[in-house]
Coordinates of C-alpha atoms in Angstrom, one line a residue:
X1 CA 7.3 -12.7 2.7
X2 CA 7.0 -9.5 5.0
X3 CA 10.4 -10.4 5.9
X4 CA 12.2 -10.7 2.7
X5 CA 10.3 -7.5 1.9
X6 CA 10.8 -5.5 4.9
X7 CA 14.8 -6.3 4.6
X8 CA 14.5 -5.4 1.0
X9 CA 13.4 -2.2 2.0
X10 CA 15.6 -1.9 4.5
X11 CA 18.5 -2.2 2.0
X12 CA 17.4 0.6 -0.1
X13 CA 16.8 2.8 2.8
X14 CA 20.6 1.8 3.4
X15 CA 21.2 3.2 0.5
X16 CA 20.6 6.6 1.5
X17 CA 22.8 6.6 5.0
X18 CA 26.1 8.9 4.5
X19 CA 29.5 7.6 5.3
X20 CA 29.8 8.2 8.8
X21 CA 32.4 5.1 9.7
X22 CA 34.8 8.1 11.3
X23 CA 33.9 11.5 12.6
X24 CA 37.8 12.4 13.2
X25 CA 39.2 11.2 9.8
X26 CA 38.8 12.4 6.1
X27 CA 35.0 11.7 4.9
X28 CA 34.8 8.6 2.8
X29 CA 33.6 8.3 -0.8
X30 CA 32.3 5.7 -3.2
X31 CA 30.2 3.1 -4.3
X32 CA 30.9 -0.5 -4.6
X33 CA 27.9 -2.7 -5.9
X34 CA 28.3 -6.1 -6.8
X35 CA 25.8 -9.0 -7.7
X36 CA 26.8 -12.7 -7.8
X37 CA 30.6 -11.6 -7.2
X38 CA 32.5 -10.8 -4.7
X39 CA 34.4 -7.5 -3.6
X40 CA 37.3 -6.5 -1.4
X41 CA 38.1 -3.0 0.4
X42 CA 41.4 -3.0 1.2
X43 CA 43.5 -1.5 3.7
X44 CA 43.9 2.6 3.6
X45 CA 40.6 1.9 0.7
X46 CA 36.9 3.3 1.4
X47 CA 33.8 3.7 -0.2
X48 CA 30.4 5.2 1.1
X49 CA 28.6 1.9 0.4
X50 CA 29.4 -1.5 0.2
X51 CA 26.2 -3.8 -1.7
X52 CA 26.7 -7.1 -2.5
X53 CA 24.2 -9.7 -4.0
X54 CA 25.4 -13.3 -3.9
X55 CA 28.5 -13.0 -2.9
X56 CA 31.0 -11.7 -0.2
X57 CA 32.4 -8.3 1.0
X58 CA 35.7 -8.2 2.9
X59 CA 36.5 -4.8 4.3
X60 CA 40.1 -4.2 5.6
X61 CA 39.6 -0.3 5.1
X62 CA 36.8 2.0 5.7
X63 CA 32.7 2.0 4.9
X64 CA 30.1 3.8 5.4
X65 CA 27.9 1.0 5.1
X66 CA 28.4 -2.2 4.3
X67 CA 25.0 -4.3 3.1
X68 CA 25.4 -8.0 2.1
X69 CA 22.5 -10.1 0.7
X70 CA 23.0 -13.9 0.0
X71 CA 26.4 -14.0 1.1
X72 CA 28.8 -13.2 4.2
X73 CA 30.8 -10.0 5.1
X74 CA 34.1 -10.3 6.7
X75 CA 35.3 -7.1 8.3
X76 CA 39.1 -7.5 9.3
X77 CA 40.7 -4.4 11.0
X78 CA 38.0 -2.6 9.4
X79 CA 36.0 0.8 10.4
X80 CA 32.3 0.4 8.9
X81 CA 29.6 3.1 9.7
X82 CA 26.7 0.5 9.4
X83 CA 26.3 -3.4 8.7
X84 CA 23.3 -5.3 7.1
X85 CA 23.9 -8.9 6.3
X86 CA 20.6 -10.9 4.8
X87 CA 20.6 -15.0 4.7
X88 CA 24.4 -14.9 5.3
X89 CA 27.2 -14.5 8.2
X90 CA 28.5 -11.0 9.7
X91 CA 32.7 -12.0 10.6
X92 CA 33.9 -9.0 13.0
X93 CA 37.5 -9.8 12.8
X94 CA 40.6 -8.0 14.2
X95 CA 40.3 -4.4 15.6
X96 CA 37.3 -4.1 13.7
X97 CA 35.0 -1.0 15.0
X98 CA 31.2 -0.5 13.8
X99 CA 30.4 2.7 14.6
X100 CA 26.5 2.4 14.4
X101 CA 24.0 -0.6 14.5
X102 CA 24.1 -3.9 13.1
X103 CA 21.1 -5.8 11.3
X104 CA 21.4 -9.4 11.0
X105 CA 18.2 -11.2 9.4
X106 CA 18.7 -14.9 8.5
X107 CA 21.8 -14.6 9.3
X108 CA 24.2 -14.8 12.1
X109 CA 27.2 -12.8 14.0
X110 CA 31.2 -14.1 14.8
X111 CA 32.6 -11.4 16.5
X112 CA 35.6 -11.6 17.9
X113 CA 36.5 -10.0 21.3
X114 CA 39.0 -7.3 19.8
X115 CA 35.7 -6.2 17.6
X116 CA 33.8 -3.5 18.5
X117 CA 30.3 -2.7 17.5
X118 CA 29.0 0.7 19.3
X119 CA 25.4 0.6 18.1
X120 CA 22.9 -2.0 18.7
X121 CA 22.5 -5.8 17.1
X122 CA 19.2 -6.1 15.4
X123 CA 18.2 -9.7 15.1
X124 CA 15.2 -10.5 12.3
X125 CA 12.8 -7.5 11.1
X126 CA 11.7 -5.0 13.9
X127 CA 7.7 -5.0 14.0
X128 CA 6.6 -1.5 12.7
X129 CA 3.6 -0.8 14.7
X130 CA -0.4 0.5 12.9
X131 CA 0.0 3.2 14.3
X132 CA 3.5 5.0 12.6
X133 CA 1.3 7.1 9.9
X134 CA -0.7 8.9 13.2
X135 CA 3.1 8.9 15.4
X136 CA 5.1 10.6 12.6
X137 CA 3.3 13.6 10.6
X138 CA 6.4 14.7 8.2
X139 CA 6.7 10.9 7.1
X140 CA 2.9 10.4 6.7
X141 CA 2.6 13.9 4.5
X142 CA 5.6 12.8 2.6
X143 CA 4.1 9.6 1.8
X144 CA 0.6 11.0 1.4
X145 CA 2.2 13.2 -1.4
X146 CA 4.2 10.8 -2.9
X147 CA 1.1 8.4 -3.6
X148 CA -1.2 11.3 -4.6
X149 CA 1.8 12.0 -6.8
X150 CA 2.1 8.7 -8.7
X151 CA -1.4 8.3 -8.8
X152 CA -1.8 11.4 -11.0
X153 CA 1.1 10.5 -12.9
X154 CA -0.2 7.0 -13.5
X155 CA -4.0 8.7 -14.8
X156 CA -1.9 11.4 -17.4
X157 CA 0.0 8.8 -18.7
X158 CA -2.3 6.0 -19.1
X159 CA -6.0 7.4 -19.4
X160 CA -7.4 4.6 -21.1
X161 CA -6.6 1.7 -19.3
X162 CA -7.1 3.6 -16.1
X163 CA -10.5 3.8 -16.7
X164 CA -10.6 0.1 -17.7
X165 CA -9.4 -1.5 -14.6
X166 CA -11.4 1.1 -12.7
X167 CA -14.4 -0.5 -14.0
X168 CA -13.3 -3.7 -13.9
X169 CA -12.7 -2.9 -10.4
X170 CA -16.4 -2.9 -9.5
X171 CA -17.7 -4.5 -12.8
X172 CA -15.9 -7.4 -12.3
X173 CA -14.8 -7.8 -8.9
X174 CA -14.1 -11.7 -8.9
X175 CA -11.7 -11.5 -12.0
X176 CA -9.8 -8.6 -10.0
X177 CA -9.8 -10.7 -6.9
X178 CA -8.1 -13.9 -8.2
X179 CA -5.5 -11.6 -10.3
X180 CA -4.8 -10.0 -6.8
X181 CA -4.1 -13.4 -5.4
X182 CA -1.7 -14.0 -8.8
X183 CA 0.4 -11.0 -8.3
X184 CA 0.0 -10.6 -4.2
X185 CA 0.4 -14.4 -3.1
X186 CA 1.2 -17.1 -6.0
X187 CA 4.2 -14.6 -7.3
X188 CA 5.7 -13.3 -4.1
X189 CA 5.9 -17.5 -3.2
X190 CA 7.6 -18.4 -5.8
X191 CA 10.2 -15.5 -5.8
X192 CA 10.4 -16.9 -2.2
X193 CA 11.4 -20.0 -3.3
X194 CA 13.5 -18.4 -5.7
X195 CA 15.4 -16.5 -3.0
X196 CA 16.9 -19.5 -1.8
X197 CA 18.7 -20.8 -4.7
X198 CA 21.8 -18.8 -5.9
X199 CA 21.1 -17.8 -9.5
X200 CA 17.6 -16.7 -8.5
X201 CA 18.5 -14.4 -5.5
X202 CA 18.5 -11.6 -7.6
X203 CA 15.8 -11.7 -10.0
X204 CA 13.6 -12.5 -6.2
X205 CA 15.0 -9.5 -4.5
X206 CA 13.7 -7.5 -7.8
X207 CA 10.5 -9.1 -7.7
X208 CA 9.8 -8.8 -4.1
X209 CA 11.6 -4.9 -3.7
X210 CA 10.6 -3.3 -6.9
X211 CA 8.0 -5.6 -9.0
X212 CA 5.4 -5.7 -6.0
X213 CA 5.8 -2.4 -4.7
X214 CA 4.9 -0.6 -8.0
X215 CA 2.1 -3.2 -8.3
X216 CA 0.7 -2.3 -5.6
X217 CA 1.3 2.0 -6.2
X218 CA -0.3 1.3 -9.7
X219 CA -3.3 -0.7 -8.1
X220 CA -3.3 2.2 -5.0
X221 CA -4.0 4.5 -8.3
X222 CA -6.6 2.7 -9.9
X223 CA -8.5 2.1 -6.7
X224 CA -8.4 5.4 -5.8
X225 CA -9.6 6.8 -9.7
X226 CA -12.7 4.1 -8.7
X227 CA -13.4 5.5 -5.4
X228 CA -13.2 9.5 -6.7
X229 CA -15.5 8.6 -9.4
X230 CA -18.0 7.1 -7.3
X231 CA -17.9 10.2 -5.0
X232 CA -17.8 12.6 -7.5
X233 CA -20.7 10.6 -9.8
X234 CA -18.5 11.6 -12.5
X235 CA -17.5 10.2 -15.9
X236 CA -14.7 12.9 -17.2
X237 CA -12.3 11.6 -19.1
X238 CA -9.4 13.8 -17.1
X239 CA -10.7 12.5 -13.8
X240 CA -7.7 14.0 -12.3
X241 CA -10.2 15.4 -9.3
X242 CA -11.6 12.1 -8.7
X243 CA -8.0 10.9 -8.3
X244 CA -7.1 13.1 -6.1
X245 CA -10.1 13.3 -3.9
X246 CA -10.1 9.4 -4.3
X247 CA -6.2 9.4 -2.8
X248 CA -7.0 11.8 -0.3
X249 CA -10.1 9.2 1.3
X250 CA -7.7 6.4 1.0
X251 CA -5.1 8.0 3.2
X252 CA -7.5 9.3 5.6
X253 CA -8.8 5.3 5.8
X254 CA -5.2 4.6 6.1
X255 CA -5.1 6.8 9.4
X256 CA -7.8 4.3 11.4
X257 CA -5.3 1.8 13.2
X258 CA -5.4 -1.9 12.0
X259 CA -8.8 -1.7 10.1
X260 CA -8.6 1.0 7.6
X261 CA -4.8 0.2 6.7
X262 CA -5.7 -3.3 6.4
X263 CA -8.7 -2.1 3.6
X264 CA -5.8 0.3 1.6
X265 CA -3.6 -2.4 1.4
X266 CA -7.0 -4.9 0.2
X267 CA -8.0 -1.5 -2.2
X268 CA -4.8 -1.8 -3.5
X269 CA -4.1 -5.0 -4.1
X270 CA -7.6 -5.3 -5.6
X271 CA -6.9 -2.4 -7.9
X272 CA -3.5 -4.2 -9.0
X273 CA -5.3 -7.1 -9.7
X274 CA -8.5 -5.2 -11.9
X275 CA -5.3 -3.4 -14.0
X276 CA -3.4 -6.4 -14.7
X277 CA -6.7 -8.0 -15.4
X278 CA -7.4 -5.2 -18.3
X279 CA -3.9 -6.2 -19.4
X280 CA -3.9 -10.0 -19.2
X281 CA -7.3 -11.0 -19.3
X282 CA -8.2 -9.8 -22.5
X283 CA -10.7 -7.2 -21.5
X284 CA -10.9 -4.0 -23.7
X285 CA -8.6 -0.8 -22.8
X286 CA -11.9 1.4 -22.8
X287 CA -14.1 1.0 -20.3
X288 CA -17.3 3.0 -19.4
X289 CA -17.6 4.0 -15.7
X290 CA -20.9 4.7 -14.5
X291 CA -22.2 8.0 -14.2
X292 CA -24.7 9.4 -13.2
X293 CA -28.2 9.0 -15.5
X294 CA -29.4 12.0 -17.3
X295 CA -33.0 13.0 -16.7
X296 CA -35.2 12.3 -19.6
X297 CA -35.6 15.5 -21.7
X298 CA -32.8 17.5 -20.7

């Protein structure tokens, strides 16, 4: 699962990489995406990105990068910026040059001696360490923002069942546990086993790069809403403070190596689990949160 994930992620962040298959000649442009097909870049042809879902990609001409999942890429003569080839087989053919790295999970390499590849080959996933959020500040404030972000988003647009599974978070922690396991281990298992078959590549690669990560932002929401609350002993209903305050506690946990990101990922995926149980488990869309008791007389 962190595999299929991680290159899932991967992929997108692929996305983003400009053409840079040749410094000395005109800069490439275009996108090619293909799923369950197959697509050829022919000779004196280029495109800034190459993605292909269950299927192949022949390059003759010029890429920026070149991403294949669930099939095999077969660069002939070709001059490719990057390479990323997922449960398939990389073909350096020809005078083929890759300017920058290759990634190769699940998959293997043929290169051929008059192929060139002037980066590095990365076999499998590379193990991000615990301790990137403390290493890299601008990334860890960028996240941090972005979280924050969605979080308030998620309380402004859905008030109501915010406060729900924030109760239910607490109220009914069993209930939000076993969803958690639904969405977090039962799900991501069978889009696994999904992965491997050719008509369900794509609806897994969805599952496991989109579906799961916005479960687990939404549930990153609601357990922070729950932990602001408490904090706060407050009961507003625009507990945009709490959410806040709440985010801000779960990414200072987050910073404690191992342990505390260990409990935001558990937060979350209890918080994902206490939503979808508002949702699917037939509990109401109002919930009371506790709040602090009022002195008799006042």
């Amino acid at each position: 699962m962190r595999r299929a994930g991680a290159s899932a992620v991967l992929a997108l962040a692929l996305l983003a990489l400009p053409g840079t298959a040749s410094a000395q000649e005109a800069p490439v442009s275009g996108l090619l995406v293909r799923i369950e097909g197959d697509v050829v870049v022919g000779r004196g042809e280029s495109a800034d990105l190459v993605l292909v879902v269950s299927g192949d990609a022949e390059v003759r001409g010029r890429a920026g990068a070149v991403v294949v999942l669930g099939g095999n890429a077969r660069l002939i003569g070709a001059r490719v910026g990057h390479l990323m080839v997922f449960r398939g087989t990389a073909e350096l053919r020809g005078a083929t040059v890759v300017e920058g790295d290759v990634w190769l999970t699940w998959a293997r390499l043929d290169q051929r001696p008059t192929a060139t590849v002037r980066g590095s080959v990365h076999r499998g996933v590379a193990r991000f360490g615990w301790g990137w959020p403390v290493l890299s500040l601008p990334l860890s404030l960028g996240v941090g923002l972005v979280l924050m972000g969605a979080s308030l988003l998620v309380a402004w647009a859905a008030p109501r069942r915010m406060a729900a599974a924030a109760a239910a978070l607490t109220g009914s922690l069993p209930g939000a546990a076993a969803w958690a396991g639904i969405l977090f281990v039962v799900g991501p298992g069978l889009a696994l086993l999904a992965f491997f078959t050719v008509v369900g590549l794509p609806a897994s690669l969805v599952a496991l790069g989109v579906v799961l990560p916005l479960a687990c932002l939404a549930g990153f929401a609601v357990a922070a809403r729950r932990l602001g609350t408490w904090v706060l002993r407050s009961s507003s209903p625009r507990p945009y403070g709490a959410v806040a305050l709440g985010c801000v506690l779960l990414l200072a946990a987050g910073l404690i190596p191992v342990a505390g990101q260990v409990g935001v990922l558990l937060a979350s995926a209890l918080g994902a689990g206490a939503l979808a149980q508002t949702v699917g488990g037939g509990r109401p869309a109002v919930a009371v949160e506790t709040a602090p008791a009022e002195d008799e007389g006042e």
